[in-house]
Amino acid sequence: MALSSEQNRALQKLDELKKQRKAAASEVKKERDEARKTGDRQKEISAKKVLVQLSRVNLLITNSRRSILASTSLTDLNKKLAQATSRGRKAQENLKAVSASLNALANLIRILTKLGNIFA
Amino acid sequence: MGCTMNRFCHSIGVILFLNGCTVPNVTPEIASSVDLLAVTDSQLRPMLRSRAADEVRNAEQELILSGATVYETEDCDDSDEYGLMANCRLRFLADLDSGPVNATQALTALNEMEAYFAILLVLASDEDSNAVRTQAQELAKALNDAAEGKSAALATLAEDAGRRGDAFTATTGFLAGQYRIGALRSLVRRADPVIETQTLIIAAYLDLDGELSAAHSALVDAEEEVVNAQASGDPRRYSEAVESLKTAHFEYQTAQNESPSYVMKLLRQSHGQLLARLTTGGSAQEVLETVTEIESVINVLKEDV
């Protein structure tokens, strides 16, 4: 909706990259924790350097997503929401109309009853 | 056999009605969305107005530089007998609605959201379907009063009204309630993907070059410096890097909590909860109320069997 097929494809691609990044980060975090446990500081620092780069990848993905979304127009979506609101108003008007019809019918019957009494 | 069959059918009917006809009270969910929108509005509208004014000025300059028409007057050529032109206005010829999201479009989106939530609140309140119920009661009463009349036709109508008055009121009120909730469901279902994409686009537009993006970048830089400082073996550099990381993290959290994305996400979640509430069953009390109403409807049907 509102997004073009190209934009959607790009967003899907970014989502895939996001998953891959997360999986990779999860593995490196395990290595970092293991190195910390065994006291291997060099290995721990190496793992942390990789994690920083993976954080940078996340920043890039986030900003790319924003760029794609910010290149989209809101106009069609605004119109769609306005149409939905209009349907809601119509539904409310229908309920009011039913209520008014029942009221008119009750008044009519009251008048007919009075007339019935007069001409009886 | 017939009676057993009827009872079976009524039970099935009750189950079927319960699955789709419970009338949940969703006013709190809508009110929470309205509150969020008000927060968004107060935070964003002044900034969006200022940006939109800049957009208009820039568009004016672009048209002027290209020698194109910028404004045209409309309904400014026919004064009334008082010499007034009440509908006289300036039409801006730049098209700010097409092209990527801008402040003008974002302001329109906020206005549309406000109108949408306003009608949701009206539909969510029982006012109109209660009015139908009340009018149905009035109608039944009017028919009942007609029993005093001498007209044979009215007497027959009145007899029928006396026999079925309560059930008629219950049925009419029930149907009005179902119509109301059906309209609400359809409205929210239809609007949900729109709200989702609108909130994503507005958030991306406002945070792309905003403080959140800058704070995120600063956080990653600070993280990197901590690792490098730790690797360097220089305690002073490491100590400074740790302090910088703490500051960067605090600033990121602040930027995140104050970012338009944060409120947009909450708004989207709130609308999602509303949809879920409308499409899943209601509370035990609501189910009980529906059962009572359904029983009244079934009693009417029973009389006709």
Tab-separated table of C-alpha atoms in Angstrom:
chain	number	residue	atom	x	y	z
A	1	MET	CA	0.000	0.000	0.000
A	2	ALA	CA	1.383	3.397	-1.095
A	3	LEU	CA	4.831	1.840	-1.434
A	4	SER	CA	5.873	0.843	-4.954
A	5	SER	CA	6.860	-2.742	-5.708
A	6	GLU	CA	10.492	-1.597	-5.965
A	7	GLN	CA	10.321	0.021	-2.548
A	8	ASN	CA	8.718	-3.095	-1.107
A	9	ARG	CA	11.423	-5.286	-2.634
A	10	ALA	CA	14.118	-3.036	-1.195
A	11	LEU	CA	12.485	-3.160	2.245
A	12	GLN	CA	12.238	-6.951	2.064
A	13	LYS	CA	15.904	-7.154	1.122
A	14	LEU	CA	16.777	-4.971	4.105
A	15	ASP	CA	14.684	-7.227	6.350
A	16	GLU	CA	16.658	-10.234	5.115
A	17	LEU	CA	19.921	-8.432	5.788
A	18	LYS	CA	18.631	-7.512	9.230
A	19	LYS	CA	17.983	-11.182	10.037
A	20	GLN	CA	21.409	-12.221	8.768
A	21	ARG	CA	23.036	-9.468	10.801
A	22	LYS	CA	21.190	-10.537	13.913
A	23	ALA	CA	22.191	-14.185	13.464
A	24	ALA	CA	25.833	-13.207	12.915
A	25	ALA	CA	25.808	-10.923	15.972
A	26	SER	CA	24.356	-13.711	18.063
A	27	GLU	CA	27.248	-16.004	17.121
A	28	VAL	CA	29.885	-13.353	17.787
A	29	LYS	CA	28.332	-12.535	21.174
A	30	LYS	CA	28.708	-16.182	22.145
A	31	GLU	CA	32.389	-16.060	21.165
A	32	ARG	CA	32.866	-12.816	23.102
A	33	ASP	CA	31.252	-14.284	26.242
A	34	GLU	CA	33.290	-17.463	25.933
A	35	ALA	CA	36.503	-15.471	25.561
A	36	ARG	CA	35.569	-13.361	28.602
A	37	LYS	CA	34.951	-16.523	30.624
A	38	THR	CA	38.327	-18.026	29.696
A	39	GLY	CA	40.092	-14.695	30.214
A	40	ASP	CA	41.255	-14.457	26.587
A	41	ARG	CA	41.248	-10.665	26.331
A	42	GLN	CA	42.595	-10.475	22.779
A	43	LYS	CA	39.859	-12.748	21.507
A	44	GLU	CA	37.259	-10.793	23.499
A	45	ILE	CA	38.414	-7.499	21.975
A	46	SER	CA	38.461	-8.982	18.470
A	47	ALA	CA	34.887	-10.190	18.933
A	48	LYS	CA	33.867	-6.738	20.221
A	49	LYS	CA	35.397	-5.077	17.174
A	50	VAL	CA	33.297	-7.316	14.946
A	51	LEU	CA	30.210	-6.494	17.022
A	52	VAL	CA	30.829	-2.767	16.580
A	53	GLN	CA	30.973	-3.274	12.827
A	54	LEU	CA	27.734	-5.244	13.012
A	55	SER	CA	26.172	-2.348	14.970
A	56	ARG	CA	27.279	-0.072	12.161
A	57	VAL	CA	25.537	-2.394	9.710
A	58	ASN	CA	22.375	-2.042	11.789
A	59	LEU	CA	22.700	1.746	11.632
A	60	LEU	CA	23.061	1.557	7.853
A	61	ILE	CA	20.037	-0.731	7.506
A	62	THR	CA	17.966	1.562	9.745
A	63	ASN	CA	18.898	4.669	7.792
A	64	SER	CA	18.306	2.901	4.465
A	65	ARG	CA	14.826	1.891	5.629
A	66	ARG	CA	14.141	5.495	6.617
A	67	SER	CA	15.377	6.744	3.237
A	68	ILE	CA	13.101	4.362	1.354
A	69	LEU	CA	10.066	5.196	3.481
A	70	ALA	CA	10.772	8.941	3.367
A	71	SER	CA	10.784	8.822	-0.436
A	72	THR	CA	7.118	7.792	-0.385
A	73	SER	CA	4.156	10.123	-0.762
A	74	LEU	CA	1.504	10.167	1.981
A	75	THR	CA	-1.182	11.586	-0.294
A	76	ASP	CA	-2.847	8.290	-1.340
A	77	LEU	CA	-2.822	7.023	2.233
A	78	ASN	CA	-4.347	10.275	3.475
A	79	LYS	CA	-7.138	9.869	0.910
A	80	LYS	CA	-7.725	6.258	1.962
A	81	LEU	CA	-8.049	7.238	5.601
A	82	ALA	CA	-10.439	10.035	4.646
A	83	GLN	CA	-12.567	7.465	2.757
A	84	ALA	CA	-12.636	5.181	5.798
A	85	THR	CA	-13.706	8.113	7.999
A	86	SER	CA	-16.441	8.936	5.525
A	87	ARG	CA	-17.761	5.353	5.736
A	88	GLY	CA	-17.815	5.655	9.507
A	89	ARG	CA	-19.843	8.859	9.286
A	90	LYS	CA	-22.268	7.152	6.912
A	91	ALA	CA	-22.768	4.280	9.370
A	92	GLN	CA	-23.493	6.774	12.151
A	93	GLU	CA	-25.965	8.624	9.894
A	94	ASN	CA	-27.705	5.310	9.116
A	95	LEU	CA	-28.197	4.612	12.810
A	96	LYS	CA	-29.585	8.107	13.304
A	97	ALA	CA	-31.905	7.607	10.319
A	98	VAL	CA	-33.274	4.330	11.740
A	99	SER	CA	-33.867	6.029	15.070
A	100	ALA	CA	-35.627	8.948	13.326
A	101	SER	CA	-37.814	6.564	11.264
A	102	LEU	CA	-38.902	4.661	14.361
A	103	ASN	CA	-39.675	7.953	16.051
A	104	ALA	CA	-41.739	9.115	13.063
A	105	LEU	CA	-43.614	5.807	13.017
A	106	ALA	CA	-44.389	6.025	16.741
A	107	ASN	CA	-45.679	9.602	16.280
A	108	LEU	CA	-47.805	8.519	13.334
A	109	ILE	CA	-49.371	5.738	15.363
A	110	ARG	CA	-50.091	8.149	18.232
A	111	ILE	CA	-51.846	10.487	15.787
A	112	LEU	CA	-53.820	7.601	14.258
A	113	THR	CA	-54.829	6.475	17.732
A	114	LYS	CA	-56.132	9.933	18.578
A	115	LEU	CA	-58.006	10.083	15.292
A	116	GLY	CA	-59.422	6.619	15.980
A	117	ASN	CA	-60.758	7.880	19.313
A	118	ILE	CA	-62.240	11.019	17.750
A	119	PHE	CA	-64.111	9.178	15.023
A	120	ALA	CA	-65.154	6.224	17.135
B	1	MET	CA	-38.939	-34.122	18.102
B	2	GLY	CA	-39.800	-30.655	16.879
B	3	CYS	CA	-39.103	-29.149	20.301
B	4	THR	CA	-35.781	-30.977	20.586
B	5	MET	CA	-34.870	-29.858	17.126
B	6	ASN	CA	-35.775	-26.245	17.963
B	7	ARG	CA	-33.680	-26.287	21.118
B	8	PHE	CA	-30.785	-27.714	19.159
B	9	CYS	CA	-31.142	-25.024	16.525
B	10	HIS	CA	-31.381	-22.287	19.142
B	11	SER	CA	-28.220	-23.544	20.847
B	12	ILE	CA	-26.386	-23.576	17.543
B	13	GLY	CA	-27.767	-20.123	16.884
B	14	VAL	CA	-26.498	-18.841	20.225
B	15	ILE	CA	-23.032	-20.259	19.564
B	16	LEU	CA	-22.924	-18.757	16.096
B	17	PHE	CA	-24.075	-15.395	17.404
B	18	LEU	CA	-21.504	-15.465	20.204
B	19	ASN	CA	-18.678	-16.007	17.772
B	20	GLY	CA	-19.438	-12.936	15.786
B	21	CYS	CA	-21.851	-10.694	17.556
B	22	THR	CA	-20.433	-9.814	20.942
B	23	VAL	CA	-20.333	-6.058	21.331
B	24	PRO	CA	-17.051	-5.220	23.033
B	25	ASN	CA	-16.565	-1.874	24.699
B	26	VAL	CA	-13.548	-0.527	22.835
B	27	THR	CA	-13.863	3.073	23.998
B	28	PRO	CA	-10.751	2.806	26.275
B	29	GLU	CA	-8.624	1.515	23.381
B	30	ILE	CA	-9.790	4.332	21.111
B	31	ALA	CA	-9.335	6.904	23.876
B	32	SER	CA	-5.748	5.735	24.348
B	33	SER	CA	-5.090	6.156	20.600
B	34	VAL	CA	-6.668	9.613	20.727
B	35	ASP	CA	-4.409	10.533	23.683
B	36	LEU	CA	-1.343	9.357	21.773
B	37	LEU	CA	-2.403	11.331	18.750
B	38	ALA	CA	-2.834	14.415	20.943
B	39	VAL	CA	0.713	13.939	22.262
B	40	THR	CA	2.004	13.519	18.707
B	41	ASP	CA	0.054	16.539	17.649
B	42	SER	CA	1.359	18.825	20.378
B	43	GLN	CA	4.924	17.664	19.774
B	44	LEU	CA	4.942	17.653	16.007
B	45	ARG	CA	2.433	20.183	14.749
B	46	PRO	CA	4.434	23.364	15.546
B	47	MET	CA	7.528	21.890	13.894
B	48	LEU	CA	5.550	20.579	10.907
B	49	ARG	CA	3.822	23.960	10.475
B	50	SER	CA	7.164	25.701	10.397
B	51	ARG	CA	8.549	23.183	7.888
B	52	ALA	CA	5.399	23.414	5.772
B	53	ALA	CA	5.755	27.215	5.659
B	54	ASP	CA	9.331	26.740	4.423
B	55	GLU	CA	8.084	24.296	1.786
B	56	VAL	CA	5.568	26.853	0.558
B	57	ARG	CA	8.227	29.580	0.413
B	58	ASN	CA	10.632	27.296	-1.471
B	59	ALA	CA	7.934	26.221	-3.913
B	60	GLU	CA	6.973	29.881	-4.462
B	61	GLN	CA	10.584	30.770	-5.269
B	62	GLU	CA	10.945	27.808	-7.646
B	63	LEU	CA	7.848	28.858	-9.588
B	64	ILE	CA	8.911	32.505	-9.613
B	65	LEU	CA	12.378	31.616	-10.881
B	66	SER	CA	10.901	29.509	-13.644
B	67	GLY	CA	8.460	32.296	-14.548
B	68	ALA	CA	5.437	30.069	-13.859
B	69	THR	CA	2.190	31.127	-12.173
B	70	VAL	CA	2.441	30.930	-8.390
B	71	TYR	CA	-0.997	31.992	-7.176
B	72	GLU	CA	-4.385	32.551	-8.749
B	73	THR	CA	-7.331	34.277	-7.139
B	74	GLU	CA	-10.581	32.342	-6.971
B	75	ASP	CA	-14.075	33.802	-6.501
B	76	CYS	CA	-12.552	37.253	-6.172
B	77	ASP	CA	-14.382	38.816	-9.134
B	78	ASP	CA	-17.984	39.018	-8.009
B	79	SER	CA	-18.861	41.231	-5.032
B	80	ASP	CA	-22.240	40.869	-3.327
B	81	GLU	CA	-24.600	43.767	-2.586
B	82	TYR	CA	-22.540	44.695	0.483
B	83	GLY	CA	-19.407	44.822	-1.647
B	84	LEU	CA	-18.070	41.628	-0.023
B	85	MET	CA	-16.466	38.583	-1.617
B	86	ALA	CA	-16.810	36.052	1.178
B	87	ASN	CA	-15.344	33.170	-0.817
B	88	CYS	CA	-12.421	35.102	-2.281
B	89	ARG	CA	-9.273	33.044	-1.833
B	90	LEU	CA	-5.783	32.522	-3.181
B	91	ARG	CA	-5.075	29.214	-4.909
B	92	PHE	CA	-1.496	28.056	-4.645
B	93	LEU	CA	-0.452	26.342	-7.853
B	94	ALA	CA	2.538	24.395	-6.559
B	95	ASP	CA	1.750	20.736	-5.983
B	96	LEU	CA	2.995	19.807	-2.534
B	97	ASP	CA	0.874	16.657	-2.414
B	98	SER	CA	2.754	14.727	-5.034
B	99	GLY	CA	6.311	13.546	-4.573
B	100	PRO	CA	7.957	12.226	-1.424
B	101	VAL	CA	6.517	12.845	2.009
B	102	ASN	CA	6.870	16.427	3.245
B	103	ALA	CA	5.559	18.486	6.154
B	104	THR	CA	2.423	19.492	4.230
B	105	GLN	CA	1.490	15.850	3.652
B	106	ALA	CA	2.377	14.925	7.241
B	107	LEU	CA	0.093	17.698	8.558
B	108	THR	CA	-2.723	16.395	6.349
B	109	ALA	CA	-2.101	12.895	7.702
B	110	LEU	CA	-2.411	14.171	11.290
B	111	ASN	CA	-5.665	15.941	10.401
B	112	GLU	CA	-7.068	12.799	8.753
B	113	MET	CA	-6.069	10.693	11.751
B	114	GLU	CA	-7.840	13.114	14.082
B	115	ALA	CA	-11.025	12.955	12.008
B	116	TYR	CA	-10.792	9.159	11.854
B	117	PHE	CA	-10.401	8.697	15.609
B	118	ALA	CA	-13.204	11.188	16.245
B	119	ILE	CA	-15.669	9.109	14.210
B	120	LEU	CA	-14.393	5.923	15.867
B	121	LEU	CA	-15.228	7.413	19.263
B	122	VAL	CA	-18.724	8.337	18.074
B	123	LEU	CA	-19.336	4.844	16.715
B	124	ALA	CA	-17.840	3.198	19.781
B	125	SER	CA	-20.249	4.998	22.081
B	126	ASP	CA	-23.640	3.357	22.418
B	127	GLU	CA	-25.467	6.638	21.896
B	128	ASP	CA	-26.938	6.036	18.449
B	129	SER	CA	-27.849	2.365	18.880
B	130	ASN	CA	-29.339	3.208	22.289
B	131	ALA	CA	-31.430	5.877	20.551
B	132	VAL	CA	-32.716	3.184	18.161
B	133	ARG	CA	-33.588	0.990	21.150
B	134	THR	CA	-35.392	3.870	22.867
B	135	GLN	CA	-37.326	4.731	19.719
B	136	ALA	CA	-38.267	1.063	19.306
B	137	GLN	CA	-39.630	1.121	22.873
B	138	GLU	CA	-41.576	4.264	22.051
B	139	LEU	CA	-43.005	2.614	18.938
B	140	ALA	CA	-44.050	-0.476	20.878
B	141	LYS	CA	-45.652	1.751	23.522
B	142	ALA	CA	-47.507	3.760	20.862
B	143	LEU	CA	-48.846	0.532	19.352
B	144	ASN	CA	-49.870	-0.683	22.781
B	145	ASP	CA	-51.684	2.589	23.533
B	146	ALA	CA	-53.551	2.186	20.259
B	147	ALA	CA	-55.473	-0.692	21.888
B	148	GLU	CA	-57.753	2.005	23.287
B	149	GLY	CA	-58.706	2.960	19.740
B	150	LYS	CA	-61.799	1.594	18.057
B	151	SER	CA	-60.303	0.888	14.652
B	152	ALA	CA	-60.179	-2.865	13.988
B	153	ALA	CA	-56.894	-2.556	12.107
B	154	LEU	CA	-55.309	-0.587	14.933
B	155	ALA	CA	-56.677	-3.019	17.488
B	156	THR	CA	-55.062	-5.909	15.641
B	157	LEU	CA	-51.775	-4.010	15.416
B	158	ALA	CA	-51.988	-3.125	19.078
B	159	GLU	CA	-52.690	-6.716	20.086
B	160	ASP	CA	-49.625	-7.809	18.161
B	161	ALA	CA	-47.575	-5.005	19.696
B	162	GLY	CA	-48.666	-6.020	23.188
B	163	ARG	CA	-47.701	-9.587	22.517
B	164	ARG	CA	-44.334	-8.815	20.958
B	165	GLY	CA	-43.442	-5.358	22.227
B	166	ASP	CA	-40.503	-6.298	24.483
B	167	ALA	CA	-39.088	-8.703	21.948
B	168	PHE	CA	-39.437	-6.123	19.188
B	169	THR	CA	-37.494	-3.600	21.267
B	170	ALA	CA	-34.841	-6.158	22.119
B	171	THR	CA	-34.503	-7.279	18.520
B	172	THR	CA	-34.282	-3.769	17.124
B	173	GLY	CA	-31.788	-2.666	19.789
B	174	PHE	CA	-29.749	-5.791	19.259
B	175	LEU	CA	-29.598	-5.309	15.494
B	176	ALA	CA	-28.660	-1.646	15.892
B	177	GLY	CA	-25.865	-2.637	18.290
B	178	GLN	CA	-24.606	-5.255	15.863
B	179	TYR	CA	-24.736	-2.787	12.979
B	180	ARG	CA	-22.713	-0.302	15.028
B	181	ILE	CA	-20.044	-2.803	16.024
B	182	GLY	CA	-19.954	-4.246	12.491
B	183	ALA	CA	-19.308	-0.781	11.084
B	184	LEU	CA	-16.614	-0.192	13.688
B	185	ARG	CA	-14.902	-3.505	12.893
B	186	SER	CA	-14.974	-2.881	9.168
B	187	LEU	CA	-13.675	0.671	9.634
B	188	VAL	CA	-10.769	-0.304	11.872
B	189	ARG	CA	-9.874	-3.314	9.708
B	190	ARG	CA	-9.836	-1.113	6.602
B	191	ALA	CA	-7.810	1.654	8.268
B	192	ASP	CA	-5.229	-0.542	10.013
B	193	PRO	CA	-2.803	-1.060	7.087
B	194	VAL	CA	-3.196	2.629	6.202
B	195	ILE	CA	-2.332	3.741	9.746
B	196	GLU	CA	0.589	1.306	9.802
B	197	THR	CA	2.165	2.718	6.617
B	198	GLN	CA	1.355	6.337	7.501
B	199	THR	CA	3.060	6.037	10.891
B	200	LEU	CA	6.115	4.346	9.310
B	201	ILE	CA	6.459	7.048	6.650
B	202	ILE	CA	5.962	9.980	9.050
B	203	ALA	CA	8.461	8.469	11.514
B	204	ALA	CA	11.044	7.878	8.765
B	205	TYR	CA	10.549	11.364	7.342
B	206	LEU	CA	11.019	13.082	10.701
B	207	ASP	CA	13.833	10.891	12.044
B	208	LEU	CA	15.894	10.464	8.870
B	209	ASP	CA	18.024	13.535	9.482
B	210	GLY	CA	16.845	14.119	13.015
B	211	GLU	CA	18.361	13.779	16.451
B	212	LEU	CA	17.628	10.063	16.741
B	213	SER	CA	19.701	9.186	13.707
B	214	ALA	CA	22.572	11.411	14.874
B	215	ALA	CA	22.423	9.996	18.413
B	216	HIS	CA	22.438	6.431	17.042
B	217	SER	CA	25.524	7.175	14.975
B	218	ALA	CA	27.247	8.793	17.979
B	219	LEU	CA	26.471	5.726	20.102
B	220	VAL	CA	28.145	3.373	17.609
B	221	ASP	CA	31.164	5.705	17.378
B	222	ALA	CA	31.460	5.776	21.168
B	223	GLU	CA	31.214	1.978	21.294
B	224	GLU	CA	34.002	1.683	18.739
B	225	GLU	CA	36.244	4.079	20.639
B	226	VAL	CA	35.758	2.066	23.839
B	227	VAL	CA	36.906	-1.126	22.116
B	228	ASN	CA	39.867	0.616	20.488
B	229	ALA	CA	40.820	2.329	23.751
B	230	GLN	CA	40.594	-0.969	25.638
B	231	ALA	CA	42.836	-2.596	22.989
B	232	SER	CA	45.363	0.269	23.201
B	233	GLY	CA	46.148	-0.504	26.826
B	234	ASP	CA	46.006	3.232	27.686
B	235	PRO	CA	43.936	3.531	30.902
B	236	ARG	CA	43.376	7.274	30.477
B	237	ARG	CA	42.061	6.917	26.934
B	238	TYR	CA	39.959	3.943	28.042
B	239	SER	CA	38.516	5.908	30.976
B	240	GLU	CA	37.573	8.830	28.733
B	241	ALA	CA	36.034	6.470	26.172
B	242	VAL	CA	33.907	4.805	28.862
B	243	GLU	CA	32.621	8.219	29.987
B	244	SER	CA	31.855	9.139	26.379
B	245	LEU	CA	29.966	5.869	25.908
B	246	LYS	CA	27.834	6.560	29.000
B	247	THR	CA	27.028	10.045	27.687
B	248	ALA	CA	26.285	8.773	24.167
B	249	HIS	CA	23.992	6.082	25.562
B	250	PHE	CA	22.082	8.587	27.702
B	251	GLU	CA	21.717	10.942	24.742
B	252	TYR	CA	20.519	8.115	22.528
B	253	GLN	CA	17.889	7.096	25.092
B	254	THR	CA	16.721	10.692	25.405
B	255	ALA	CA	16.545	11.116	21.624
B	256	GLN	CA	14.671	7.812	21.312
B	257	ASN	CA	12.095	8.711	23.959
B	258	GLU	CA	11.530	12.113	22.385
B	259	SER	CA	11.596	10.950	18.773
B	260	PRO	CA	8.497	11.022	16.543
B	261	SER	CA	9.191	7.347	15.739
B	262	TYR	CA	8.559	6.422	19.358
B	263	VAL	CA	5.089	7.986	19.453
B	264	MET	CA	4.269	6.766	15.941
B	265	LYS	CA	5.102	3.218	17.000
B	266	LEU	CA	2.901	3.528	20.092
B	267	LEU	CA	0.063	4.886	17.953
B	268	ARG	CA	0.401	1.991	15.511
B	269	GLN	CA	0.461	-0.538	18.392
B	270	SER	CA	-2.546	1.080	20.004
B	271	HIS	CA	-4.541	0.834	16.769
B	272	GLY	CA	-3.426	-2.797	16.382
B	273	GLN	CA	-4.726	-3.540	19.883
B	274	LEU	CA	-8.023	-1.927	18.986
B	275	LEU	CA	-8.319	-4.139	15.910
B	276	ALA	CA	-7.457	-7.230	17.951
B	277	ARG	CA	-10.066	-6.297	20.557
B	278	LEU	CA	-12.700	-5.843	17.885
B	279	THR	CA	-11.939	-9.070	16.077
B	280	THR	CA	-11.607	-11.326	19.112
B	281	GLY	CA	-14.319	-12.006	21.675
B	282	GLY	CA	-15.386	-9.707	24.475
B	283	SER	CA	-15.322	-10.130	28.235
B	284	ALA	CA	-17.539	-12.604	30.100
B	285	GLN	CA	-19.900	-9.755	31.034
B	286	GLU	CA	-20.171	-8.657	27.424
B	287	VAL	CA	-20.817	-12.250	26.349
B	288	LEU	CA	-23.511	-12.548	29.023
B	289	GLU	CA	-25.184	-9.358	27.850
B	290	THR	CA	-25.153	-10.633	24.292
B	291	VAL	CA	-26.635	-13.958	25.376
B	292	THR	CA	-29.472	-12.109	27.101
B	293	GLU	CA	-30.151	-10.129	23.959
B	294	ILE	CA	-29.954	-13.222	21.776
B	295	GLU	CA	-32.430	-14.990	24.078
B	296	SER	CA	-34.921	-12.186	23.483
B	297	VAL	CA	-34.499	-12.606	19.746
B	298	ILE	CA	-34.894	-16.368	20.022
B	299	ASN	CA	-38.064	-15.952	22.102
B	300	VAL	CA	-39.573	-13.964	19.242
B	301	LEU	CA	-38.668	-16.700	16.822
B	302	LYS	CA	-40.107	-19.335	19.145
B	303	GLU	CA	-43.470	-17.579	19.183
B	304	ASP	CA	-43.591	-17.790	15.417
B	305	VAL	CA	-42.814	-21.507	15.275
